[in-house]
Structure formats: structure tokens, C-alpha cells
């Protein structure tokens, strides 16, 4: 049997076991180990299990992950979300659909200190939904804005998916973070435009809120202070090469912790919860990376990524068409699987095709796949953000049917697709900042 | 977090903390395997739920028993190899570059955490079988 055939059998077995709800990380490690043992040797397979797992656990570069997760957890437990929302509310609240616009803007700002999409959605839902309910916003628009805005937390650096992509493809995490800034601002603007169009066509969806004086608006800018300061220190430090991503993450977490303590908004319980959540999230991410590394070794000996690249190359299709197909696969995969798990699983397969064969920039590809998988967090059937918002909504504003949330998401989905098309036509929006680095 | 921050500030004054990178790596290395049993127990790992949740409770338990057997086998192997890896490094006497901390301490500890994790999976498996017998 050819190595490629063994590889395809391995992938099929893996997909079947995935359906059994066995953790994705364990399945990748198991199939990778067995496949490598069949292809190379029993001794080689056993060595993979100890060395690769230990290498992932002990990688200094990967200490970035728990530290950025910790920063997000401190922000999550310290009420930063309320102040960010307040600023957006005072500036945009009086326009039609303004509260939904304030919510997505606050989501982007919160994403600057939190790299998790569901955490951003949950945090902003707790402050955004009651306000929108108070001003008689349609449930569809309110929940759709929070769930979709939460996805922005994944693109806006620091982003856990981008860190994992950087580690798997050996790209600079700093460059990936810097590259994510403009695309997340672009998507935020597209979301705001989408809300504006929707509320112009159906004004009852988002009636105007309270109007504030210029003085009140300017005073509310103080609420942006700590987030902006932490973001500028972290991203600025990375941009000029003042510190490594791990150091940036440590300084960012310390910064958020100190601000939360000074403002007396982080309780002891919140602090302990942050540590627990950080440990379990970091452990989950590290196990996924370990599984992906072992599976990647198996894929490399099957030569599937290279065969795929030459097979697709043989069709002589324009590279934008091939890229469109890859994006579609990521979109479909994101619908059925957690974004992070899907990225760790597929990057070893598609990276050689897209970067080596088609010649796309690896930083550009990283941002694009994060944006595409971001759609997965709001599309059925998995759409984790939708379930998070559904849960929060039930608790604070009453039951909102899942169908309404999915319906509310549709215009935002179109906005993300428009964003991806713009970024494909104008890759410089992504690459402009990384090229200025150092 | 505190150590890395202190190192960054100390470096600014031209006195970086000697071996801080190694210490941070070792602490992070130990944190992950120590969190493994807890993360597994609270269902913190990502899995594809879409098909299983449509099945009956009994079928779900049968499938979970099968996946627990696979997980148990996998992590029993990983534990064994981690201990063997620690033993290899103990024999070769490999130490960290700056602080000269023997790596095998860290790897034995990782192996021990993996052993606890394997026992947690075993406990889950026994629980699954008990549930199946009770039906």
C-alpha cells in the first residue's frame, strides 16, 4: 500500500473516531502515533509520544498561551466590558441601531485584551443585551450583534488561534498579531454598516437610544483608558521588538491585574476563577497542539500535503479559485468543529499547498483562515457563540429562540464574507503593518 | 507572569534575572500536565458532539466506554514512554543551560501527572461499565 493510501485511511479513521465525541487532541495523537508506527517503526512511534508531547509542554514560545488566556480571564472577571460598552453607548447609542453598533465596537475593544471568542460574546452579552432590550431592540438584532461581535475577539490580537497558527507554521506571532489589527477594524466597520442598512430598511429593529452631551461623551473615553494602554504596551512592544510575545503576554496580564485591583473590581473569587479557567483552557490548547504535532509527523511521512499540492497544481486552475476552494473547506469545517481544533488539524495539510505551491503570504493566510473559522463560531450546527449568547440571554432577558439568533446572524455573516473578499483583493490591508515591523 | 515582568524591567536596567526563561519554561511545563486530570474531568477538551448527542443515553454510554478504553490505552503508553524518557535523560545527565537544573526531575513529574491522568480515565471507564451494568 502506498504511503498516501495509508494516510487517507488514517484520516478517514480519524474522522470516524471524531464523531464519537472523543477529544480531538487525543484522536489526533492516537491516529498520528499508530500511523507513524505503521509507516516508520514501532520504536519511532513510541519516541513520538514522549518527546513530542514533552517538547510541546516545555516550549518557552508556547508559554504565551497561558499568559494571554490569563490576561483575557482577568479582563473577563474585572468589569472592563462595562466601561467599554459605556463608551460605545454614549457615542453611538442615539443613532438608529446604535446600541448594536456600540456592542460590536465594544466587542472589538474587548478582543484587544481577550483572545477568546466565546468569552468575548459572553462578556458583552451580559452588558449589551439588557440595554438593547430596554430600548426595544429586536431580539434577532440584539443577539446576532453580540454573537457575531464575539467572533471579533478571535481576529483582534491577542488571538489564541493566531498563536497556535504561528507555532505550527513557525511564523512570527508578533507579526501575526500586528497583521490582525486592520482586518478586525475592517470587519467592525462592515458590521456597523450592516447594522445601519438593516435598521434603515426596518427601523423597528433598532430604535434610537438616549442622546448624550459632548461633555459626557468625552468623559466616557476614560473607560477606554486601561484597555487602550494595555493594548498599546503589548502591541507596541511587539511591534518595535521591545519584548517577545511571552513577555508581552506577561506584561499585559500584569497590567490588567493591576488596573483591576486598583479599581477594586477583581474579587478574590474572580481571581481564583481566572486561574482555574486559564489552566484548563491552556491545557486544552496545549493538548491540541501536541496532538496536531504528532498527527503532523504522520502526515509528513505519508506525503499527503505535498501530493495534494501537486494534485491541485495539475488542474492548472487560477490560484484565486484554489484559494476559494480552501476557504470553502475551512468554512464547512468551521461549521462542524471548534475553530481551534480545525485549524490545528488542517494547517499541516493546507499550509504547503497555499504557501509553497500557490505562493500566498503565510501571514496573510493565517489571518484569512482565522476570519473564515470565525464564521464557524456563529453558523449552525456548532456555532458556539450562538449557544453562549442563548444561555446568557435566557438568564438575563428571557428565552430567545435559537432560530432567531441564527437568523440575526445572517447579515453579519455577509459582512464577514465581504471582509474576506476585500482582504483577498487588497492583501496589503493585512500585510502593511507586519512589513513595517522591526 | 511576575517573574517574566520582573525580568523585563530588570533587563531595562541592564540586570536581567539569570535563568528566568528556564524557570518560566519549567513552571509552564509542569502547569499543563498538572491541569490534565482536572481539564479531562470537567470535559474541557474539545470534541465533536454533533452526532453523539442525537443518540440514546445508553448508546452514548457505550460509545464513551469505547473512547475511554482508547484514551486509557493511549495515555498508559504516553506515561510509560515519558518515564522511560526521564530515565534516559537521568542516565545521560542532561541539565538546563543556565541554571543546570536536571531535566529528568521535570520529566518524571510530568510522567507522574500523566499517571494520575491515566488513573482518572480508568476511574471514568469503571464508572461507565457500572452505569452500563445498572441499566
Coordinates of C-alpha atoms in Angstrom, one line a residue:
Chain A
X1 CA 0.0 0.0 0.0
X2 CA 1.3 3.5 -0.9
X3 CA 2.1 6.0 1.9
X4 CA -0.6 8.3 0.6
X5 CA -3.2 5.4 0.8
X6 CA -2.2 4.7 4.4
X7 CA -2.5 8.4 5.1
X8 CA -6.0 8.6 3.6
X9 CA -7.1 5.6 5.6
X10 CA -5.7 7.2 8.7
X11 CA -7.6 10.4 8.1
X12 CA -10.8 8.5 7.5
X13 CA -10.4 6.5 10.7
X14 CA -9.7 9.8 12.5
X15 CA -12.9 11.4 11.2
X16 CA -15.0 8.4 12.3
X17 CA -13.5 8.5 15.8
X18 CA -14.1 12.3 15.9
X19 CA -17.8 11.6 15.7
X20 CA -17.6 9.6 18.9
X21 CA -17.0 12.8 20.9
X22 CA -13.6 11.6 21.9
X23 CA -11.4 14.7 22.5
X24 CA -9.9 15.9 19.2
X25 CA -6.5 16.2 20.7
X26 CA -6.5 12.5 21.9
X27 CA -7.7 11.3 18.5
X28 CA -5.0 13.2 16.6
X29 CA -2.3 11.9 18.9
X30 CA -3.6 8.3 18.7
X31 CA -4.0 8.2 14.9
X32 CA -0.7 10.0 14.4
X33 CA 1.1 7.5 16.7
X34 CA -0.5 4.4 15.1
X35 CA 0.0 5.8 11.5
X36 CA 3.7 6.7 12.2
X37 CA 4.2 3.2 13.8
X38 CA 2.8 1.5 10.6
X39 CA 4.8 3.8 8.3
X40 CA 8.1 4.0 10.1
X41 CA 8.6 1.8 13.1
X42 CA 7.2 0.9 16.5
X43 CA 10.2 2.4 18.2
X44 CA 9.8 5.7 16.2
X45 CA 6.1 5.8 17.1
X46 CA 6.8 5.4 20.8
X47 CA 9.5 8.1 20.7
X48 CA 7.0 10.5 19.2
X49 CA 4.7 10.0 22.1
X50 CA 7.2 11.0 24.8
X51 CA 9.4 13.6 23.0
X52 CA 6.8 15.5 21.0
X53 CA 4.4 15.8 23.9
X54 CA 7.1 16.9 26.3
X55 CA 8.6 19.3 23.7
X56 CA 5.1 21.0 23.3
X57 CA 4.7 21.2 27.1
X58 CA 8.2 22.6 27.7
X59 CA 8.3 25.1 24.8
X60 CA 9.1 28.6 26.0
X61 CA 7.3 30.1 23.0
X62 CA 4.1 28.3 24.0
X63 CA 4.1 29.9 27.4
X64 CA 2.5 32.8 25.5
X65 CA -0.8 30.9 25.5
X66 CA -1.5 30.6 29.2
X67 CA -0.4 34.1 29.8
X68 CA -2.7 35.6 27.1
X69 CA -5.5 33.4 28.3
X70 CA -4.9 34.8 31.9
X71 CA -5.0 38.3 30.6
X72 CA -8.4 37.6 29.0
X73 CA -9.7 36.0 32.1
X74 CA -8.6 38.9 34.3
X75 CA -10.4 41.3 31.9
X76 CA -13.4 39.0 31.8
X77 CA -13.7 39.0 35.6
X78 CA -12.9 42.7 36.2
X79 CA -15.8 44.7 34.6
X80 CA -13.7 46.2 31.8
X81 CA -16.5 45.1 29.4
X82 CA -19.0 47.5 31.1
X83 CA -16.7 50.6 30.7
X84 CA -16.0 49.7 27.0
X85 CA -19.7 49.3 26.4
X86 CA -20.5 52.6 28.1
X87 CA -18.1 54.4 25.8
X88 CA -19.6 52.9 22.7
X89 CA -23.1 53.5 24.0
X90 CA -22.5 57.2 24.6
X91 CA -21.0 57.8 21.2
X92 CA -23.3 55.6 19.1
X93 CA -26.4 54.9 21.2
X94 CA -28.5 57.8 19.9
X95 CA -28.4 56.7 16.3
X96 CA -30.7 54.0 14.8
X97 CA -29.3 50.6 15.6
X98 CA -26.7 52.5 17.7
X99 CA -26.7 50.1 20.7
X100 CA -25.9 47.2 18.4
X101 CA -23.1 49.2 16.8
X102 CA -21.8 50.1 20.3
X103 CA -21.9 46.3 21.2
X104 CA -19.8 45.3 18.2
X105 CA -17.3 48.2 18.8
X106 CA -17.0 47.2 22.4
X107 CA -16.5 43.5 21.3
X108 CA -13.6 44.6 19.2
X109 CA -12.1 46.7 22.0
X110 CA -12.6 43.8 24.5
X111 CA -11.0 41.5 21.9
X112 CA -7.8 43.6 22.4
X113 CA -7.4 42.2 25.9
X114 CA -9.1 38.8 25.4
X115 CA -8.2 36.2 22.7
X116 CA -11.3 34.0 23.1
X117 CA -14.4 34.4 21.0
X118 CA -17.0 32.8 23.4
X119 CA -15.6 34.7 26.3
X120 CA -16.0 38.0 24.4
X121 CA -19.5 37.0 23.4
X122 CA -20.5 36.0 27.0
X123 CA -18.9 39.2 28.5
X124 CA -20.5 41.6 26.1
X125 CA -23.9 39.8 26.2
X126 CA -24.2 40.4 29.9
X127 CA -23.9 44.2 29.4
X128 CA -25.3 44.7 25.8
X129 CA -28.4 42.5 25.9
X130 CA -30.3 44.2 28.8
X131 CA -29.6 47.7 27.3
X132 CA -30.9 46.6 23.9
X133 CA -33.9 45.0 25.5
X134 CA -34.6 48.3 27.4
X135 CA -34.7 50.2 24.1
X136 CA -37.0 47.6 22.4
X137 CA -34.4 46.2 20.0
X138 CA -35.5 43.2 18.1
X139 CA -34.1 40.0 19.7
X140 CA -32.7 39.0 16.4
X141 CA -30.5 42.1 16.0
X142 CA -29.5 42.2 19.7
X143 CA -28.4 38.6 20.0
X144 CA -27.0 38.5 16.4
X145 CA -24.8 41.5 17.2
X146 CA -23.4 40.0 20.4
X147 CA -22.8 36.6 19.0
X148 CA -21.1 37.9 15.8
X149 CA -19.2 40.7 17.7
X150 CA -17.8 37.9 20.0
X151 CA -16.2 36.4 16.9
X152 CA -14.2 39.7 16.5
X153 CA -12.4 38.7 19.7
X154 CA -10.7 35.9 17.7
X155 CA -9.3 38.2 15.0
X156 CA -8.4 41.1 17.2
X157 CA -5.0 40.4 18.7
X158 CA -4.1 38.8 21.0
X159 CA -5.7 35.8 19.5
X160 CA -5.2 32.2 20.7
X161 CA -5.9 30.8 17.2
X162 CA -3.2 33.1 15.7
X163 CA -0.7 31.9 18.3
X164 CA -1.3 28.3 17.5
X165 CA -1.1 29.0 13.8
X166 CA 2.2 30.8 14.4
X167 CA 3.6 27.9 16.3
X168 CA 2.5 25.3 13.8
X169 CA 3.8 27.2 10.8
X170 CA 6.9 28.8 12.5
X171 CA 5.7 32.3 11.8
X172 CA 6.3 35.3 14.0
X173 CA 3.5 35.6 16.5
X174 CA 4.2 39.3 16.8
X175 CA 3.8 39.7 13.0
X176 CA 0.6 37.8 13.1
X177 CA -0.8 39.9 15.9
X178 CA 0.1 43.1 14.2
X179 CA -1.4 41.9 10.9
X180 CA -4.7 41.2 12.7
X181 CA -5.3 44.8 13.7
X182 CA -6.6 46.3 10.4
X183 CA -8.7 43.3 9.4
X184 CA -10.5 43.4 12.7
X185 CA -11.2 47.1 12.4
X186 CA -12.4 46.5 8.8
X187 CA -14.8 43.8 9.9
X188 CA -16.1 46.0 12.8
X189 CA -16.8 48.8 10.2
X190 CA -18.5 46.3 8.0
X191 CA -20.6 45.1 10.9
X192 CA -21.6 48.7 11.7
X193 CA -22.6 49.3 8.0
X194 CA -24.6 46.0 8.1
X195 CA -26.5 47.2 11.2
X196 CA -27.0 50.6 9.6
X197 CA -28.5 49.1 6.4
X198 CA -30.7 46.7 8.4
X199 CA -32.1 49.4 10.7
X200 CA -32.7 51.8 7.7
X201 CA -34.7 49.1 6.0
X202 CA -36.5 48.0 9.2
X203 CA -36.4 50.9 11.7
X204 CA -38.3 48.9 14.3
X205 CA -35.3 46.5 14.6
X206 CA -33.2 49.1 16.4
X207 CA -34.8 52.3 17.7
X208 CA -32.5 55.2 18.6
X209 CA -31.4 55.3 22.3
X210 CA -30.7 58.1 24.7
X211 CA -28.7 61.2 23.4
X212 CA -25.6 62.3 25.4
X213 CA -23.9 65.7 25.5
X214 CA -20.4 66.1 24.1
X215 CA -19.0 66.5 27.6
X216 CA -20.5 63.2 28.6
X217 CA -19.1 61.6 25.5
X218 CA -15.6 62.8 26.1
X219 CA -15.8 61.8 29.8
X220 CA -16.8 58.3 28.7
X221 CA -13.5 58.0 26.8
X222 CA -11.8 57.4 30.1
X223 CA -13.4 53.9 30.1
X224 CA -11.2 53.0 27.1
X225 CA -8.1 54.1 29.1
X226 CA -6.8 50.8 30.6
X227 CA -7.7 48.7 27.6
X228 CA -6.0 51.1 25.2
X229 CA -3.0 51.4 27.5
X230 CA -2.6 47.6 27.8
X231 CA -3.1 47.1 24.0
X232 CA -0.6 49.8 23.1
X233 CA 2.0 48.4 25.5
X234 CA 1.6 44.8 24.3
X235 CA 1.3 45.5 20.6
X236 CA 3.7 48.4 20.6
X237 CA 6.3 46.4 22.4
X238 CA 5.9 43.6 19.9
X239 CA 5.9 46.0 17.0
X240 CA 9.2 47.6 17.9
X241 CA 10.8 44.4 19.1
X242 CA 11.0 45.6 22.7
X243 CA 9.9 42.2 24.0
X244 CA 9.0 38.7 23.0
X245 CA 5.3 37.5 22.7
X246 CA 5.7 35.7 26.1
X247 CA 7.0 38.9 27.7
X248 CA 4.2 40.9 26.1
X249 CA 1.6 38.4 27.4
X250 CA 3.1 38.6 30.9
X251 CA 3.1 42.4 31.0
X252 CA -0.4 42.5 29.5
X253 CA -1.8 40.2 32.2
X254 CA 0.0 42.0 34.9
X255 CA -1.3 45.3 33.6
X256 CA -4.9 44.1 33.5
X257 CA -4.5 42.6 37.0
X258 CA -3.0 45.8 38.5
X259 CA -5.7 48.0 36.9
X260 CA -8.5 45.7 38.1
X261 CA -7.0 45.7 41.7
X262 CA -6.7 49.5 41.7
X263 CA -10.3 49.9 40.6
X264 CA -11.2 47.2 43.2
X265 CA -13.2 45.3 40.5
X266 CA -11.5 41.9 40.7
X267 CA -12.7 39.9 43.7
X268 CA -10.7 37.0 45.3
X269 CA -13.3 34.6 43.8
X270 CA -12.8 36.2 40.4
X271 CA -9.1 35.9 40.7
X272 CA -9.3 32.2 41.6
X273 CA -11.8 31.5 38.8
X274 CA -9.4 33.3 36.4
X275 CA -6.6 30.9 37.4
X276 CA -8.8 27.8 37.1
X277 CA -10.1 28.8 33.7
X278 CA -6.7 29.7 32.5
X279 CA -5.2 26.4 33.5
X280 CA -7.9 24.3 31.9
X281 CA -8.0 26.4 28.7
X282 CA -4.2 26.4 28.4
X283 CA -4.2 22.6 29.0
X284 CA -6.8 22.1 26.3
X285 CA -4.9 24.2 23.8
X286 CA -1.5 22.6 24.6
X287 CA -3.0 19.1 24.2
X288 CA -4.5 20.1 20.8
X289 CA -1.0 21.4 19.7
X290 CA 0.6 18.2 21.0
X291 CA -2.0 16.1 19.1
X292 CA -1.5 18.2 16.0
X293 CA 2.3 17.9 16.1
X294 CA 2.1 14.1 16.4
X295 CA -0.5 13.9 13.6
X296 CA 1.6 16.3 11.5
X297 CA 4.6 13.9 11.8
X298 CA 2.4 11.1 10.4
X299 CA 1.1 13.3 7.6
X300 CA 4.6 14.3 6.7
X301 CA 5.7 10.7 6.2
X302 CA 2.6 10.0 4.1
X303 CA 3.5 12.9 1.9
X304 CA -0.2 13.8 1.7
X305 CA 0.3 17.6 1.9
X306 CA 2.8 17.5 -1.0
X307 CA 0.7 15.1 -3.1
X308 CA -2.3 17.3 -2.5
X309 CA -0.3 20.4 -3.6
X310 CA 0.9 18.7 -6.8
X311 CA -2.5 17.2 -7.5
X312 CA -4.3 20.6 -7.2
X313 CA -1.4 22.2 -9.2
X314 CA -2.1 19.6 -12.0
X315 CA -5.5 21.1 -12.6
X316 CA -3.9 24.4 -13.8
X317 CA -6.6 26.4 -12.1
X318 CA -6.1 30.1 -11.2
X319 CA -4.7 30.4 -7.7
X320 CA -7.6 32.5 -6.5
X321 CA -10.0 29.7 -7.4
X322 CA -7.9 27.1 -5.5
X323 CA -7.8 29.6 -2.5
X324 CA -11.5 30.0 -2.8
X325 CA -11.9 26.2 -2.5
X326 CA -9.6 26.1 0.5
X327 CA -11.6 28.9 2.2
X328 CA -14.8 26.9 1.5
X329 CA -13.4 23.8 3.1
X330 CA -12.4 25.9 6.2
X331 CA -15.9 27.4 6.3
X332 CA -17.5 23.9 6.1
X333 CA -15.1 22.5 8.7
X334 CA -15.7 25.5 11.0
X335 CA -19.4 24.8 10.9
X336 CA -18.9 21.3 12.3
X337 CA -15.8 21.6 14.5
X338 CA -14.3 24.0 17.1
X339 CA -12.3 26.7 15.2
X340 CA -9.0 26.0 17.1
X341 CA -9.3 22.2 16.7
X342 CA -10.0 22.6 13.0
X343 CA -7.1 25.0 12.4
X344 CA -4.6 22.6 14.3
X345 CA -5.9 19.7 12.2
X346 CA -5.8 21.3 8.8
X347 CA -2.9 23.7 8.8
X348 CA -0.3 20.9 8.3
X349 CA -2.4 19.8 5.2
X350 CA -3.2 23.1 3.5
X351 CA -0.2 25.3 4.5
X352 CA 2.2 23.7 2.0
X353 CA -0.5 24.0 -0.8
X354 CA -1.4 27.6 -0.1
X355 CA 2.0 29.0 0.8
X356 CA 4.6 26.9 -1.0
X357 CA 2.6 25.9 -4.1
X358 CA 0.3 28.9 -4.6
X359 CA 2.8 31.4 -3.2
X360 CA 0.4 33.2 -0.8
X361 CA 2.0 35.0 2.1
X362 CA 1.9 32.9 5.3
X363 CA 0.8 35.8 7.5
X364 CA -2.0 36.7 5.1
X365 CA -3.2 33.1 5.1
X366 CA -3.1 32.9 8.9
X367 CA -5.4 36.0 9.1
X368 CA -7.7 34.7 6.4
X369 CA -8.2 31.3 8.0
X370 CA -8.9 32.9 11.4
X371 CA -11.6 35.0 9.7
X372 CA -13.1 32.1 8.0
X373 CA -13.2 29.8 11.0
X374 CA -14.6 32.8 12.9
X375 CA -17.7 32.4 10.8
X376 CA -17.9 28.8 12.2
X377 CA -18.5 30.1 15.7
X378 CA -21.7 31.8 14.6
X379 CA -23.0 29.3 12.0
X380 CA -25.2 26.2 12.6
X381 CA -24.9 23.5 13.8
X382 CA -21.9 24.0 16.1
X383 CA -21.9 27.8 16.3
X384 CA -20.5 28.0 19.9
X385 CA -21.1 31.8 20.3
X386 CA -24.8 31.3 19.4
X387 CA -25.2 28.8 22.3
X388 CA -23.2 31.0 24.6
X389 CA -25.5 34.0 23.8
X390 CA -28.6 31.8 24.0
X391 CA -27.5 30.7 27.5
X392 CA -26.7 34.3 28.7
X393 CA -29.9 35.7 27.1
X394 CA -32.1 33.1 28.8
X395 CA -30.6 34.1 32.2
X396 CA -30.9 37.9 31.8
X397 CA -33.5 38.9 29.3
X398 CA -35.6 35.7 28.9
X399 CA -35.8 32.9 26.3
X400 CA -34.7 33.9 22.7
X401 CA -35.3 31.0 20.3
X402 CA -32.1 29.7 18.7
X403 CA -33.6 30.2 15.2
X404 CA -33.9 33.9 15.9
X405 CA -30.3 34.2 16.9
X406 CA -29.2 32.3 13.8
X407 CA -31.5 34.5 11.7
X408 CA -30.0 37.6 13.4
X409 CA -26.5 36.5 12.4
X410 CA -27.1 36.3 8.7
X411 CA -26.3 40.0 7.9
X412 CA -23.1 39.8 9.9
X413 CA -22.1 36.6 8.0
X414 CA -22.5 38.6 4.8
X415 CA -20.3 41.3 6.3
X416 CA -17.5 38.8 7.2
X417 CA -17.7 37.3 3.6
X418 CA -17.4 40.9 2.2
X419 CA -14.4 41.4 4.5
X420 CA -12.7 38.2 3.3
X421 CA -13.2 39.3 -0.3
X422 CA -11.8 42.7 0.4
X423 CA -8.8 41.2 2.1
X424 CA -8.2 38.8 -0.9
X425 CA -8.3 41.8 -3.3
X426 CA -6.3 44.1 -1.1
X427 CA -3.8 41.8 0.9
X428 CA -1.9 44.9 1.9
X429 CA -4.5 45.7 4.5
X430 CA -3.2 42.6 6.3
X431 CA 0.5 42.9 5.3
X432 CA 1.0 46.6 5.6
X433 CA 1.8 46.6 9.4
X434 CA 3.9 43.4 9.6
X435 CA 6.2 44.7 6.8
X436 CA 6.9 47.8 8.9
X437 CA 8.0 45.7 11.9
X438 CA 11.5 45.9 13.4
Chain B
X1 CA 3.8 36.2 34.9
X2 CA 5.5 38.1 37.8
X3 CA 8.9 36.5 37.0
X4 CA 8.7 37.5 33.3
X5 CA 7.6 41.0 34.2
X6 CA 10.4 41.4 36.7
X7 CA 12.9 40.1 34.1
X8 CA 11.7 42.7 31.5
X9 CA 12.1 45.5 34.0
X10 CA 15.4 44.3 35.3
X11 CA 16.7 44.0 31.7
X12 CA 15.8 47.6 31.2
X13 CA 18.2 48.4 34.0
X14 CA 20.8 46.1 32.4
X15 CA 20.4 43.4 35.1
X16 CA 18.2 40.6 33.6
X17 CA 17.2 37.8 36.0
X18 CA 19.6 35.0 35.4
X19 CA 17.8 31.8 34.2
X20 CA 14.3 33.4 34.2
X21 CA 13.5 31.9 30.8
X22 CA 14.3 28.4 32.0
X23 CA 12.3 28.9 35.2
X24 CA 9.3 30.2 33.3
X25 CA 9.5 27.2 30.9
X26 CA 9.8 24.7 33.7
X27 CA 6.8 26.2 35.6
X28 CA 4.7 26.2 32.4
X29 CA 5.8 22.7 31.6
X30 CA 4.6 21.5 34.9
X31 CA 1.4 23.5 34.9
X32 CA 0.0 21.8 31.8
X33 CA 0.3 18.1 32.9
X34 CA -0.9 19.0 36.4
X35 CA -4.0 20.5 34.9
X36 CA -4.7 17.5 32.7
X37 CA -6.8 15.4 35.1
X38 CA -8.9 18.5 36.1
X39 CA -9.4 19.5 32.4
X40 CA -10.4 16.0 31.4
X41 CA -12.8 15.6 34.4
X42 CA -14.7 18.9 33.7
X43 CA -14.9 18.0 30.0
X44 CA -12.6 20.9 29.0
X45 CA -11.2 19.2 25.9
X46 CA -12.8 19.9 22.5
X47 CA -14.8 17.1 21.0
X48 CA -17.3 16.8 18.1
X49 CA -20.7 16.4 19.8
X50 CA -22.9 16.8 16.8
X51 CA -23.7 13.1 16.2
X52 CA -23.4 11.6 19.7
X53 CA -25.9 14.0 21.3
X54 CA -28.6 12.7 18.9
X55 CA -28.2 9.1 20.2
X56 CA -29.9 7.5 23.2
X57 CA -28.3 7.7 26.7
X58 CA -27.3 4.0 26.7
X59 CA -25.7 4.3 23.2
X60 CA -23.8 7.3 24.4
X61 CA -22.5 5.4 27.4
X62 CA -21.4 2.5 25.2
X63 CA -19.6 4.9 22.9
X64 CA -18.0 6.7 25.9
X65 CA -16.8 3.3 27.2
X66 CA -15.1 2.6 23.9
X67 CA -13.5 6.0 23.7
X68 CA -12.3 5.7 27.3
X69 CA -10.7 2.4 26.5
X70 CA -8.8 4.0 23.6
X71 CA -7.8 7.0 25.8
X72 CA -6.7 4.7 28.5
X73 CA -4.5 2.8 26.1
X74 CA -3.0 5.9 24.6
X75 CA -2.2 7.6 27.9
X76 CA -0.9 4.4 29.5
X77 CA 1.6 4.3 26.6
X78 CA 2.4 8.0 26.9
X79 CA 3.0 7.6 30.7
X80 CA 5.3 4.6 30.2
X81 CA 7.3 6.4 27.5
X82 CA 7.5 9.6 29.5
X83 CA 9.0 7.7 32.4
X84 CA 11.4 5.9 30.1
X85 CA 12.4 9.3 28.6
X86 CA 13.1 10.7 32.0
X87 CA 15.2 7.6 32.8
X88 CA 17.2 8.1 29.6
X89 CA 17.9 11.8 30.5
X90 CA 18.8 10.8 34.1
X91 CA 21.4 8.4 32.7
X92 CA 22.9 10.9 30.3
X93 CA 22.8 13.6 33.0
X94 CA 21.3 16.3 30.7
X95 CA 20.8 19.7 32.5
X96 CA 19.4 23.1 31.6
X97 CA 21.8 25.5 30.0
X98 CA 22.0 28.3 32.7
X99 CA 20.7 27.1 36.0
X100 CA 21.9 23.5 35.3
X101 CA 18.6 22.0 36.6
X102 CA 18.4 18.3 35.7
X103 CA 15.6 17.9 33.1
X104 CA 14.7 14.4 34.4
X105 CA 13.1 15.9 37.5
X106 CA 10.7 17.8 35.3
X107 CA 10.0 14.8 33.1
X108 CA 9.5 12.4 36.0
X109 CA 7.0 14.9 37.4
X110 CA 5.3 15.1 34.0
X111 CA 5.2 11.3 33.9
X112 CA 3.7 11.2 37.4
X113 CA 1.0 13.7 36.4
X114 CA 0.2 11.6 33.3
X115 CA -0.1 8.5 35.6
X116 CA -2.7 10.3 37.7
X117 CA -4.4 11.4 34.5
X118 CA -4.4 7.7 33.3
X119 CA -5.9 6.6 36.6
X120 CA -8.7 9.3 36.2
X121 CA -9.5 7.9 32.8
X122 CA -9.5 4.4 34.3
X123 CA -11.9 5.6 37.0
X124 CA -14.2 7.0 34.3
X125 CA -14.1 3.7 32.5
X126 CA -15.1 1.8 35.6
X127 CA -17.9 4.3 36.1
X128 CA -19.1 3.8 32.5
X129 CA -19.2 0.0 33.0
X130 CA -21.0 0.4 36.3
X131 CA -23.6 2.6 34.5
X132 CA -24.0 0.1 31.7
X133 CA -24.5 -2.8 34.2
X134 CA -27.0 -0.8 36.1
X135 CA -29.2 -0.4 33.0

